[in-house]
Coordinates of C-alpha atoms in Angstrom, one line a residue:
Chain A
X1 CA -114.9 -18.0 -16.0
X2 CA -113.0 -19.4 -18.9
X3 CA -109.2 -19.4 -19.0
X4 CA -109.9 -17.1 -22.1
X5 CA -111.2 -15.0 -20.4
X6 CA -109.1 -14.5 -17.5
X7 CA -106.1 -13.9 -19.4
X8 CA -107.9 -11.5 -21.2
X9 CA -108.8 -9.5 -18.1
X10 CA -105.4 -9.8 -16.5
X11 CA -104.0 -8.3 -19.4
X12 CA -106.6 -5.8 -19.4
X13 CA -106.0 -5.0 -15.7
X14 CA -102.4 -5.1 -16.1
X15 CA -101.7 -2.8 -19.0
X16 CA -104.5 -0.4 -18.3
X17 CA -103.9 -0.1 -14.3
X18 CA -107.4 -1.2 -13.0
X19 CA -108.2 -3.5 -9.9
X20 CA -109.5 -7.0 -11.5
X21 CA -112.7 -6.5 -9.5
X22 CA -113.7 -3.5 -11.5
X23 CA -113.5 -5.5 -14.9
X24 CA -117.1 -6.3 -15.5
X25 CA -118.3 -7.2 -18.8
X26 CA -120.6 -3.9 -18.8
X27 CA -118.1 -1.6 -17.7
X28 CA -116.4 0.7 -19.9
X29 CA -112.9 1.6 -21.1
X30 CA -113.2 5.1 -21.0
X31 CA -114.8 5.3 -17.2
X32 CA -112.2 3.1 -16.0
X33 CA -109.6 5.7 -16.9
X34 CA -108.2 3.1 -19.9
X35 CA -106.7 6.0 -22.1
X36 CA -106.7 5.7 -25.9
X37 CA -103.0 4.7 -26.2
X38 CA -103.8 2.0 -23.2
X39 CA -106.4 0.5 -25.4
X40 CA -104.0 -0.1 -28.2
X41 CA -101.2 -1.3 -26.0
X42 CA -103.9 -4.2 -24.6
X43 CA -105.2 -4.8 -28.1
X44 CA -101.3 -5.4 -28.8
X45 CA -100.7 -7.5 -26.0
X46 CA -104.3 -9.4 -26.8
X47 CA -102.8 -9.9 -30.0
X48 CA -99.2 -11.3 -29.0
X49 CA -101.0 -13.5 -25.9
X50 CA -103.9 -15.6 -28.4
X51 CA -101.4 -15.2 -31.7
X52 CA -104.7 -13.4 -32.9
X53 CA -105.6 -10.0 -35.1
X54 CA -108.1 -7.8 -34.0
X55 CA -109.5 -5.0 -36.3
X56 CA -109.5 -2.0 -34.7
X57 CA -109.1 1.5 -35.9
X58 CA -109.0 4.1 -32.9
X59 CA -110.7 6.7 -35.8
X60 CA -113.8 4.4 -35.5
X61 CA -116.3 4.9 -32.6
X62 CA -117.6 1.6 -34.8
X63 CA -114.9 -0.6 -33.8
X64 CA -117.3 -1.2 -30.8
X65 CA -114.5 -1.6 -28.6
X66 CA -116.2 0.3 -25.5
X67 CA -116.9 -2.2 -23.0
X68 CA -114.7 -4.6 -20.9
X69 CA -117.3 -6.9 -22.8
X70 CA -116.4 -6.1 -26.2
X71 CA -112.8 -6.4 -25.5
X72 CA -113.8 -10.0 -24.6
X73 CA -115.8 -10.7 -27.3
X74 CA -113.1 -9.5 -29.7
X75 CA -110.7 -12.0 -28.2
X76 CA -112.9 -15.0 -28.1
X77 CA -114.2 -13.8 -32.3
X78 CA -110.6 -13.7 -33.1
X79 CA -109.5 -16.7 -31.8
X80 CA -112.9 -18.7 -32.9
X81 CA -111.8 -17.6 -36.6
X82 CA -109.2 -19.7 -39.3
X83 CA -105.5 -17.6 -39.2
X84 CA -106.1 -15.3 -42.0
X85 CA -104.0 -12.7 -43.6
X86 CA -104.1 -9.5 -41.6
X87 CA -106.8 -8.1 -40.5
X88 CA -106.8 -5.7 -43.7
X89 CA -110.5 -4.1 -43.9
X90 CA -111.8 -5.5 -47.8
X91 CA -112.5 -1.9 -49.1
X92 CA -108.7 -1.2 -48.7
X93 CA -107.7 -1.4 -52.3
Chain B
X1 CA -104.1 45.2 -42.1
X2 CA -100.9 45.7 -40.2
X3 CA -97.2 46.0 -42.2
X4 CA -94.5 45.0 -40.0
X5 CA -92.0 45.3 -42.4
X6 CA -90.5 42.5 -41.3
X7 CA -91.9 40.2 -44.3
X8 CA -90.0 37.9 -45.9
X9 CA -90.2 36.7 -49.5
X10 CA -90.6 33.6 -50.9
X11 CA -88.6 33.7 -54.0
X12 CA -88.9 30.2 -55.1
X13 CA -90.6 26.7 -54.9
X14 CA -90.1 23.6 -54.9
X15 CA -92.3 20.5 -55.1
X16 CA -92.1 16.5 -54.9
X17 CA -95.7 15.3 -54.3
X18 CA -98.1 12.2 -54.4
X19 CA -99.8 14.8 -56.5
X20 CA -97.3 15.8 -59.2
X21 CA -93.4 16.8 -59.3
X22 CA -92.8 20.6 -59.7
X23 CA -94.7 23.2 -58.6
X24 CA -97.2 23.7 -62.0
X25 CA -98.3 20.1 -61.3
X26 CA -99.0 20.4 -57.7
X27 CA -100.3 23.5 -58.5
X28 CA -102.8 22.1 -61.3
X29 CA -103.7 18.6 -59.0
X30 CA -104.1 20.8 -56.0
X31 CA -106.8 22.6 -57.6
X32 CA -108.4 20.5 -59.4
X33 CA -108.8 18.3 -56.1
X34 CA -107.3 15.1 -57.8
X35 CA -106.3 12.9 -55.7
X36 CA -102.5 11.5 -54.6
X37 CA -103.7 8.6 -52.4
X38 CA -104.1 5.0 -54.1
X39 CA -103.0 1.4 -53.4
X40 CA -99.2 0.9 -52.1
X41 CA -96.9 -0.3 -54.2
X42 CA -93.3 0.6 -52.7
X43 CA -93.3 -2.3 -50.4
X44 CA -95.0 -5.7 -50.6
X45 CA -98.6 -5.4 -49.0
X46 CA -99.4 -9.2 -47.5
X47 CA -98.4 -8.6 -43.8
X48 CA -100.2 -5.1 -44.0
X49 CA -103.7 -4.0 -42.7
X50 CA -102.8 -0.4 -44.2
X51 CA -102.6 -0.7 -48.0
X52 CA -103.1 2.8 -49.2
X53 CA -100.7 5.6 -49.6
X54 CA -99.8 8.7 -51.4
X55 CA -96.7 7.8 -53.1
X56 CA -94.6 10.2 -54.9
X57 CA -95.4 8.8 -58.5
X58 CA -92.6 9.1 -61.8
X59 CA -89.8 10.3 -59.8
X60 CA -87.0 8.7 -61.4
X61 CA -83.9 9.5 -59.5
X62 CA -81.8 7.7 -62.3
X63 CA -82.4 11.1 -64.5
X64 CA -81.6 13.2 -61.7
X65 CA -78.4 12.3 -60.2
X66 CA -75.5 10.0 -61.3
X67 CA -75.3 6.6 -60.2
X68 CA -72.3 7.5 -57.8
X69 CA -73.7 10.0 -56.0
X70 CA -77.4 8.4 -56.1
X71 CA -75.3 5.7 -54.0
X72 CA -75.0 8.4 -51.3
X73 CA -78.7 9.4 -51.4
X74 CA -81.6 8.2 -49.6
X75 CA -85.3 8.7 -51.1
X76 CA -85.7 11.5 -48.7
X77 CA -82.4 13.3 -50.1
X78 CA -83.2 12.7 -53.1
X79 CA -86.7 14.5 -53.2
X80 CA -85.0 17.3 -51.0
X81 CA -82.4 17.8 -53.7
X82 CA -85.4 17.6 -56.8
X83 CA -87.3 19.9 -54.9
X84 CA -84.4 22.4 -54.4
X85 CA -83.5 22.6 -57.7
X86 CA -86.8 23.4 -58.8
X87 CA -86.8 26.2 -56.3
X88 CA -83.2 27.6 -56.8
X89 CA -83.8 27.7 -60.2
X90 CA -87.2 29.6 -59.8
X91 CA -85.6 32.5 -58.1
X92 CA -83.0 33.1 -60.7
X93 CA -80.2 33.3 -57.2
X94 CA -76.7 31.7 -58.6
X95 CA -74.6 31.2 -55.4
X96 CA -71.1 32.7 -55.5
X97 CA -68.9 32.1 -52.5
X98 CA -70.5 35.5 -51.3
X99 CA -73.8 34.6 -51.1
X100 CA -73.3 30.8 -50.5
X101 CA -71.8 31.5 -46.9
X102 CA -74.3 34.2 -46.3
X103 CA -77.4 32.0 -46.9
X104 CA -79.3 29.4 -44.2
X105 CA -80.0 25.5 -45.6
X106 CA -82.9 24.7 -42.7
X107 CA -85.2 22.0 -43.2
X108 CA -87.8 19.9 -41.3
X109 CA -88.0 15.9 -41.7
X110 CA -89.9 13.8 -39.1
X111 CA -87.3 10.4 -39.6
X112 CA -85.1 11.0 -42.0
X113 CA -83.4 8.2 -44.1
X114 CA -85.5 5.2 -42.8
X115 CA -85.6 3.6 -46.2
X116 CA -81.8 3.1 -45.9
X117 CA -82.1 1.8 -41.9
X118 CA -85.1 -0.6 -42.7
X119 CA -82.9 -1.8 -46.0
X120 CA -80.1 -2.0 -44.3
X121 CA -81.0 -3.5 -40.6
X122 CA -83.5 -6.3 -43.1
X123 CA -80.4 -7.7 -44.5
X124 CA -78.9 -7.8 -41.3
X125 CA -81.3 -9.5 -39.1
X126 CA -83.6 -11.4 -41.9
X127 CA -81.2 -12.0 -44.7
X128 CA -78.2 -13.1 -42.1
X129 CA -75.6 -11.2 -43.9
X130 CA -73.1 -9.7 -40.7
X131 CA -72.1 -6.5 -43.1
X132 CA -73.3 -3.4 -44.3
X133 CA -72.9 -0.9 -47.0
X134 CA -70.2 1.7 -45.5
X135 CA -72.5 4.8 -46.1
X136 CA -75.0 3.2 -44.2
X137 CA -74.5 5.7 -41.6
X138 CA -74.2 8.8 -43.7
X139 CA -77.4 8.1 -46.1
X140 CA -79.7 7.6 -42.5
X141 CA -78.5 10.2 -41.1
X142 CA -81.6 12.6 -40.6
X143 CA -79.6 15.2 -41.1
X144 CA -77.6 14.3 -44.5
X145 CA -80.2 16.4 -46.4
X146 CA -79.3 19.7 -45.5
X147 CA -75.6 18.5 -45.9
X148 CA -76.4 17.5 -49.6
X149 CA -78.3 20.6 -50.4
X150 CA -75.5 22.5 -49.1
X151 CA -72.9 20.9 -51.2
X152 CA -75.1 21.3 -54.1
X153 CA -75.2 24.7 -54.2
X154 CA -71.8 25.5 -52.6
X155 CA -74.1 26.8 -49.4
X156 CA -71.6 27.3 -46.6
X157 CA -73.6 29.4 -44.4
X158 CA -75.5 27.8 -41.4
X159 CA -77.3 24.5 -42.3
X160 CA -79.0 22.0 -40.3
X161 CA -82.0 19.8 -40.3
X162 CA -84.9 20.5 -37.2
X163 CA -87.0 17.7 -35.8
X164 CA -90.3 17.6 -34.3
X165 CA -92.2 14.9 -36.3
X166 CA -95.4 16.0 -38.1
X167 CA -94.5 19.7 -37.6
X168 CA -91.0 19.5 -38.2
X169 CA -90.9 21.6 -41.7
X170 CA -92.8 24.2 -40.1
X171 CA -90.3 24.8 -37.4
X172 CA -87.6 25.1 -40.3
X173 CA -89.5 27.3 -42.1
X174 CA -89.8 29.5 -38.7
X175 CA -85.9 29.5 -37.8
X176 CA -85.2 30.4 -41.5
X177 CA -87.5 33.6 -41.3
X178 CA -86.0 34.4 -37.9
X179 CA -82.5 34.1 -39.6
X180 CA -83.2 36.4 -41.8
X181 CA -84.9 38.8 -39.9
X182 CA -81.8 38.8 -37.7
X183 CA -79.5 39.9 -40.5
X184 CA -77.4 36.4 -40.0
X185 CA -78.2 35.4 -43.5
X186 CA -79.0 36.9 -46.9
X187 CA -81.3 33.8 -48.5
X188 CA -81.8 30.7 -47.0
X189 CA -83.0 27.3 -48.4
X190 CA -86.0 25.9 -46.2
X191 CA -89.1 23.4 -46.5
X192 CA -88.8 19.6 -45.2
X193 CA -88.6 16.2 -46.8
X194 CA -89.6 12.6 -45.7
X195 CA -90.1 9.3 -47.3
X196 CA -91.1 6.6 -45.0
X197 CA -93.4 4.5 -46.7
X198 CA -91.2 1.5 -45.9
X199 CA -92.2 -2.0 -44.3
X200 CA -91.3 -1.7 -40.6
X201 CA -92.4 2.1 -40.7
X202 CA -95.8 1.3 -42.1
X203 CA -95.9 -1.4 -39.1
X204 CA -95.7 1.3 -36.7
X205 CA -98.0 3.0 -37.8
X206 CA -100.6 0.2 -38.2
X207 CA -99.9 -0.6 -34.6
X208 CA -101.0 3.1 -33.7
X209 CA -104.5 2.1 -35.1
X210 CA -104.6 5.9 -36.4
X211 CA -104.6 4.8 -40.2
X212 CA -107.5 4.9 -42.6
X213 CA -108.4 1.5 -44.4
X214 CA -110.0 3.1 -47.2
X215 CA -108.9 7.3 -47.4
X216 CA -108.1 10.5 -45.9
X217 CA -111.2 12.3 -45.3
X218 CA -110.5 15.6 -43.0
X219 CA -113.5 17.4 -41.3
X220 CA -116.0 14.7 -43.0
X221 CA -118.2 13.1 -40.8
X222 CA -117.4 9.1 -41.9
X223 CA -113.1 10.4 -41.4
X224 CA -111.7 7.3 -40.3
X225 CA -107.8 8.2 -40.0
X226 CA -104.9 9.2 -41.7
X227 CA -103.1 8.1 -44.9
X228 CA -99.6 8.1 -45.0
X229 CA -97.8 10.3 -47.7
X230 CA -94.4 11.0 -48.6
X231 CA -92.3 14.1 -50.9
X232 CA -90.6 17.1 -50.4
X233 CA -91.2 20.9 -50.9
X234 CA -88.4 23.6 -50.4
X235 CA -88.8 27.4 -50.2
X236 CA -85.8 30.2 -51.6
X237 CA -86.7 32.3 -48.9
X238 CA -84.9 36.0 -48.7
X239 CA -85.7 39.6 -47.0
X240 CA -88.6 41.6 -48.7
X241 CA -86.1 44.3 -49.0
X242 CA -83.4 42.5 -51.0
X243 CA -85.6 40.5 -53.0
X244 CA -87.3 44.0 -54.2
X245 CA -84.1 45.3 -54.9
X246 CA -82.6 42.7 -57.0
X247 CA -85.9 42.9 -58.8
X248 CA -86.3 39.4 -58.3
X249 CA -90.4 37.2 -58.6
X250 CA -91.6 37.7 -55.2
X251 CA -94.4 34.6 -54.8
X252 CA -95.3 35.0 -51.2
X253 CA -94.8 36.7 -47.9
X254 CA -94.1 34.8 -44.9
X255 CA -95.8 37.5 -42.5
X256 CA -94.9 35.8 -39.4
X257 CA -94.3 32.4 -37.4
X258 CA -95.5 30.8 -34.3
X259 CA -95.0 28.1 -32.2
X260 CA -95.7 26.1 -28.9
X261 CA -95.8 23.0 -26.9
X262 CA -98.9 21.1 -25.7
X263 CA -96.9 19.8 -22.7
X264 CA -99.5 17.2 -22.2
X265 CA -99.9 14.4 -24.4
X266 CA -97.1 11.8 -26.8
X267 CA -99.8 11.8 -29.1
X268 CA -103.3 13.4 -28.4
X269 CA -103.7 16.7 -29.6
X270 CA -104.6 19.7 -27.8
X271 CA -106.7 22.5 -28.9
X272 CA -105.2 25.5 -26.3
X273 CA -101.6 24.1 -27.8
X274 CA -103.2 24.5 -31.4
X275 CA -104.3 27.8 -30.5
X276 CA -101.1 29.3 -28.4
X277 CA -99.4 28.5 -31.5
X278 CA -102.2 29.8 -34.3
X279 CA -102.3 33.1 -32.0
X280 CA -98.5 33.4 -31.9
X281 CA -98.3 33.6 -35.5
X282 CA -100.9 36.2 -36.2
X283 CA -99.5 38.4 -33.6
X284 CA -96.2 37.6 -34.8
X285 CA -97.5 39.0 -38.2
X286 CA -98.9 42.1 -37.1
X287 CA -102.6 40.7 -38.5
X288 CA -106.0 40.4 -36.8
X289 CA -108.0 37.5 -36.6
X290 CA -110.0 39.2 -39.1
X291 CA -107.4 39.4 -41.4
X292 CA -107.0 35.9 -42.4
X293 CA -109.0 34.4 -45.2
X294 CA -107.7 30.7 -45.0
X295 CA -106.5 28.3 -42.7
X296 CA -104.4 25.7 -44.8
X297 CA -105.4 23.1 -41.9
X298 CA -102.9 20.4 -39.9
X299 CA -106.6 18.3 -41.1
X300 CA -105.4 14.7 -40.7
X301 CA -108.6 12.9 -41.3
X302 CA -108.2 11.5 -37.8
X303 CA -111.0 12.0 -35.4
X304 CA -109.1 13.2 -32.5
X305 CA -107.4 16.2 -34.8
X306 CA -109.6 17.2 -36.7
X307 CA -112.1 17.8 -33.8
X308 CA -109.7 19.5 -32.0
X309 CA -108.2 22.1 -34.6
X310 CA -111.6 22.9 -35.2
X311 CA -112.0 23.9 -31.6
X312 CA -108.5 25.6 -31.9
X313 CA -109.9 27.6 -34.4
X314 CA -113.4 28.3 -32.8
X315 CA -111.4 29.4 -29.6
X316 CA -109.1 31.6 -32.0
X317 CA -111.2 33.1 -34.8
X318 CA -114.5 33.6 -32.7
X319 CA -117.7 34.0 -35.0
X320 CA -114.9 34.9 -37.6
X321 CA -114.7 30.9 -37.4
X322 CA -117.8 30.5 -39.4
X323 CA -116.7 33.1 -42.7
X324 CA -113.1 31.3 -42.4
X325 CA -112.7 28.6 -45.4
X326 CA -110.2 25.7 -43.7
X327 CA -109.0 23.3 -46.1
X328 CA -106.7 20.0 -45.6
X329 CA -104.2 19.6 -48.3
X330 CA -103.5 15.8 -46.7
X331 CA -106.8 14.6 -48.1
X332 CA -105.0 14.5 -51.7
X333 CA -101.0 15.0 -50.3
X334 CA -101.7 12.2 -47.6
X335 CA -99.7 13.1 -44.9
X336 CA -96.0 13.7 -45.7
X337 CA -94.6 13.9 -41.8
X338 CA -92.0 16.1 -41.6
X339 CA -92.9 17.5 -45.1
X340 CA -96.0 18.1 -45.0
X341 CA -95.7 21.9 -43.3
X342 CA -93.6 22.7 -46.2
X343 CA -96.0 21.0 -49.0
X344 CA -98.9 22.8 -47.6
X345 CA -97.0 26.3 -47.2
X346 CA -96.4 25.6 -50.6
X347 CA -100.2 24.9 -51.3
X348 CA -101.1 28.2 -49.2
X349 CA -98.4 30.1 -51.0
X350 CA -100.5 29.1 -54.3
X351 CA -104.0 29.9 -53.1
X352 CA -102.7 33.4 -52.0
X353 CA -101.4 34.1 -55.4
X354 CA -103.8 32.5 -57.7
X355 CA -106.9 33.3 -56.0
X356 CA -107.8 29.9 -55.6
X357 CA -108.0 27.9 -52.2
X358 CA -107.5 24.1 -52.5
X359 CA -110.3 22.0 -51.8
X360 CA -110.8 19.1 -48.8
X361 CA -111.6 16.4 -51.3
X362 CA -113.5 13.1 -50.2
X363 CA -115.5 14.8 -48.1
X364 CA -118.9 13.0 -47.9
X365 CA -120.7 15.1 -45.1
X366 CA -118.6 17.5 -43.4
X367 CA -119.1 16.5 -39.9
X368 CA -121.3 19.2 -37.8
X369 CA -119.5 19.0 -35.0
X370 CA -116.4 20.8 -37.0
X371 CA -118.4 23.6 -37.5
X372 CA -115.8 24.7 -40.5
X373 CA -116.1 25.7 -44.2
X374 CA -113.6 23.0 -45.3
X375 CA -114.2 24.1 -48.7
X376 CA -115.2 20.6 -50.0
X377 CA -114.1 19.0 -53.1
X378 CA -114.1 21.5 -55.3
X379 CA -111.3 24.5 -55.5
X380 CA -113.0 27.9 -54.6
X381 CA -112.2 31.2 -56.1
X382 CA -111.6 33.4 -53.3
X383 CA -109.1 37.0 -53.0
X384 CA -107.4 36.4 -49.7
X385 CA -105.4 38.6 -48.4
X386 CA -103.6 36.4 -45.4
X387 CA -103.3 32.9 -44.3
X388 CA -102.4 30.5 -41.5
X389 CA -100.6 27.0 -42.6
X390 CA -101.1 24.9 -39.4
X391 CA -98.8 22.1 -38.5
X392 CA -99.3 20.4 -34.7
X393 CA -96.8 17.3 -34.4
X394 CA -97.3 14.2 -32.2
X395 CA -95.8 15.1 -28.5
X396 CA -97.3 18.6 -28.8
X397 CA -94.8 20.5 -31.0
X398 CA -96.9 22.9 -32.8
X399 CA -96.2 25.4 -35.6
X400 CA -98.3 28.2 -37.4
X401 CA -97.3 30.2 -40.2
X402 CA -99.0 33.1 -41.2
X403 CA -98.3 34.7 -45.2
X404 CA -99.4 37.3 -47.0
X405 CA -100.3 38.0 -50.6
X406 CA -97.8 39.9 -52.0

């Protein structure tokens, strides 16, 4: 495991109250109890840990932010990019 | 349908909107389903994901008040105070030191003077300046609106401002009606004001992931959040009784108010709240479900909302649901926070007496799981004899208000 990725699942484990050992890639948010508002408050602390944006919009079921996994993947997209402006969706005019 | 003769009368409006100022613009944008939302310009947009707004457009405050008072006023007093004159004016009151003390100033604002706190709290922590203006403290005070209107209009009756964010104007709206029913007041001036389209308030709400990138579109199938709005609406309210006798315009009834708390949730909605508070209202009105024509909805454009006033109003209205028409004013008002239940009371006030309910504009599919006539984008002709205006805050403070055509 990389250190990526076990900061991201401390923070995960941390802010939404789950044991580390149910943090599997496949399992998801909602059936670990992660309420909506605990999402956002681990996207935030994702955000402040890697100095990273994520685009996310809790409106979207899109956002495919349903799985320990995607939460990963998000991280490890984010970080992989250049620092851009904010994560401001193009169609926002 | 039931007469409780407790009515009270709308005797005037008043309107600051993303959509138009004064109530024949609102009125005209409203039904023609134009839109208020477009890019932000109030504040600089580079460190912002949310870029879209309804902004209250050619409101020049310059015109309206003289420099040293304006120095007193924050944007949210300011549209209070356009909005009240508007609305003082329309009902042909003049306030003499009788009727002054004898009449309510109420309204509803979900923060109050933030302009003047972010302003003010920028130049002390980013621009390193170690002083600030000395009415600081009076222009954010979320109250100072009511204390302006009052001292506009030499209203020394009671006067105060209530709080409870998104449904905050509803609850002042309520209290005024009960005022008046209980004899303590004559008239009262009520509605709500807010104007928090400001950097570090737009940050917040970015951070809540509950904003639409691209537009408000309630009950639609591709709704993906809320826009943020801004603007004022106040209401000359007074008892049926007096306002028939002094011969006065009567534009509205206010049949009956109801409210409750979810006592769940800081910010998910709850339908059985929703509904305690819908239900309250109607019986509060004397009317069946049957009675009501239109439901002016809460209708963010956010999924968790919408989805759950539309099961408020299954639970409520029964198969009555289905022949209801439910419109969201916030898809062309955005969403004004603590004056948006007055905007939209305004908005139901309108389709009552013209006949004409508002449309749900930007509505690309209205999303089947609703279940709702959201009336979309296009204004409907329709003779309605009652209506619900629906505002459910964040934390669970819900308001209806039920109004009859007069």
């Amino acid at each position: 495991m990389t250190e990526l990725v076990e900061d991201v699942l401390t923070i995960i484990a941390e802010k939404g109250r789950v044991g580390r050992e149910r943090l599997v890639p496949e399992a998801r948010l909602m059936e670990l109890n992660i309420a909506s508002l605990d999402v956002i408050e681990i996207i935030f602390a994702l955000e402040e840990r890697f100095d990273i944006e994520i685009p996310f919009n809790a409106n979207d079921a899109a956002s495919g932010f349903n799985t320990v996994g995607d939460v990963i993947g998000a991280v490890e997209r984010a970080v992989a990019s250049p620092k851009a402006a904010p994560s401001a969706t193009p169609s926002a005019a | 349908m039931a007469q409780t003769g407790t009515g009270i009368a709308v005797t005037g409006i008043g309107v600051v909107s993303p959509v138009g100022i004064g109530l024949p613009a609102f009125a005209e944008a409203l039904f023609a389903g134009r839109p208020g939302i477009g890019p932000l310009t109030l504040v600089p947009t580079e460190r912002l994901s949310v870029r879209i707004a309804a902004e209250v457009k050619g409101f020049d405050p310059a015109a309206l008040f003289d420099p040293a008072r304006l120095g007193l006023l924050d944007r949210a007093a300011q549209f209070a105070l356009a909005a009240a004159r508007e609305a003082v004016a329309a009902s042909g009151l003049s306030f003499d030191a009788e009727l002054g003390a004898r009449t309510a100033t109420i309204l509803g604002t979900g923060v109050g003077g933030i302009s003047t706190l972010d302003d003010s709290f920028h130049r002390l922590y980013a621009q390193g300046s170690n002083r600030l203006h000395p009415v600081t403290v009076p222009k954010l005070m979320i109250s100072a609106p009511a204390s302006h209107l009052s001292m506009e209009f030499g209203l020394t009756g009671p006067a105060f401002m209530t709080s409870s964010a998104c449904a905050s104007a509803g609850h002042a709206i309520g209290m005024a009606c009960q005022m008046l029913r209980a004899g303590m007041v004559d008239a009262a001036l009520t509605g709500g004001t807010d104007a928090a389209l400001t950097l570090g308030s737009l940050k917040g709400w970015e951070a809540l992931r509950v904003v639409s990138p691209d537009g408000c579109r309630p009950f639609c199938r591709t709704r993906n959040g809320m826009v943020l709005g801004e603007g004022a609406a106040v209401l000359v309210l007074e008892r049926m009784d007096r306002a028939r006798a002094r011969g006065a315009e009567i534009l509205g009834e206010i049949a009956g108010f109801g409210m409750s708390a979810d006592a769940k949730d800081i910010t998910a909605p709850d339908a059985a709240g929703a509904g305690r508070a819908m239900a309250a209202a109607l019986t509060d009105a004397g009317l069946a479900p049957e009675d009501i024509g239109y439901v002016n909805a809460h209708g963010t454009g956010t999924t968790a909302n919408d989805a759950t006033e539309a099961r408020a109003i299954h639970g409520l209205f029964g198969d009555h649901a289905r022949r209801l028409m439910v419109s969201s004013s916030k898809s062309m008002l955005g969403h004004a926070l603590g004056a948006a239940g007055a905007l939209e009371a305004a908005a139901t006030l309108l389709a009552l007496r013209h006949g004409v309910v508002p449309p749900t504009i930007g509505v690309v599919e209205p999303d089947p799981a609703c279940a709702l006539d959201v009336v979309p984008n296009e204004a409907r002709q329709a003779s309605i004899g009652a209506a619900l205006s629906n505002s459910f805050a964040f934390g669970g403070l819900n308001a209806a208000l039920a109004f009859r055509r007069v």
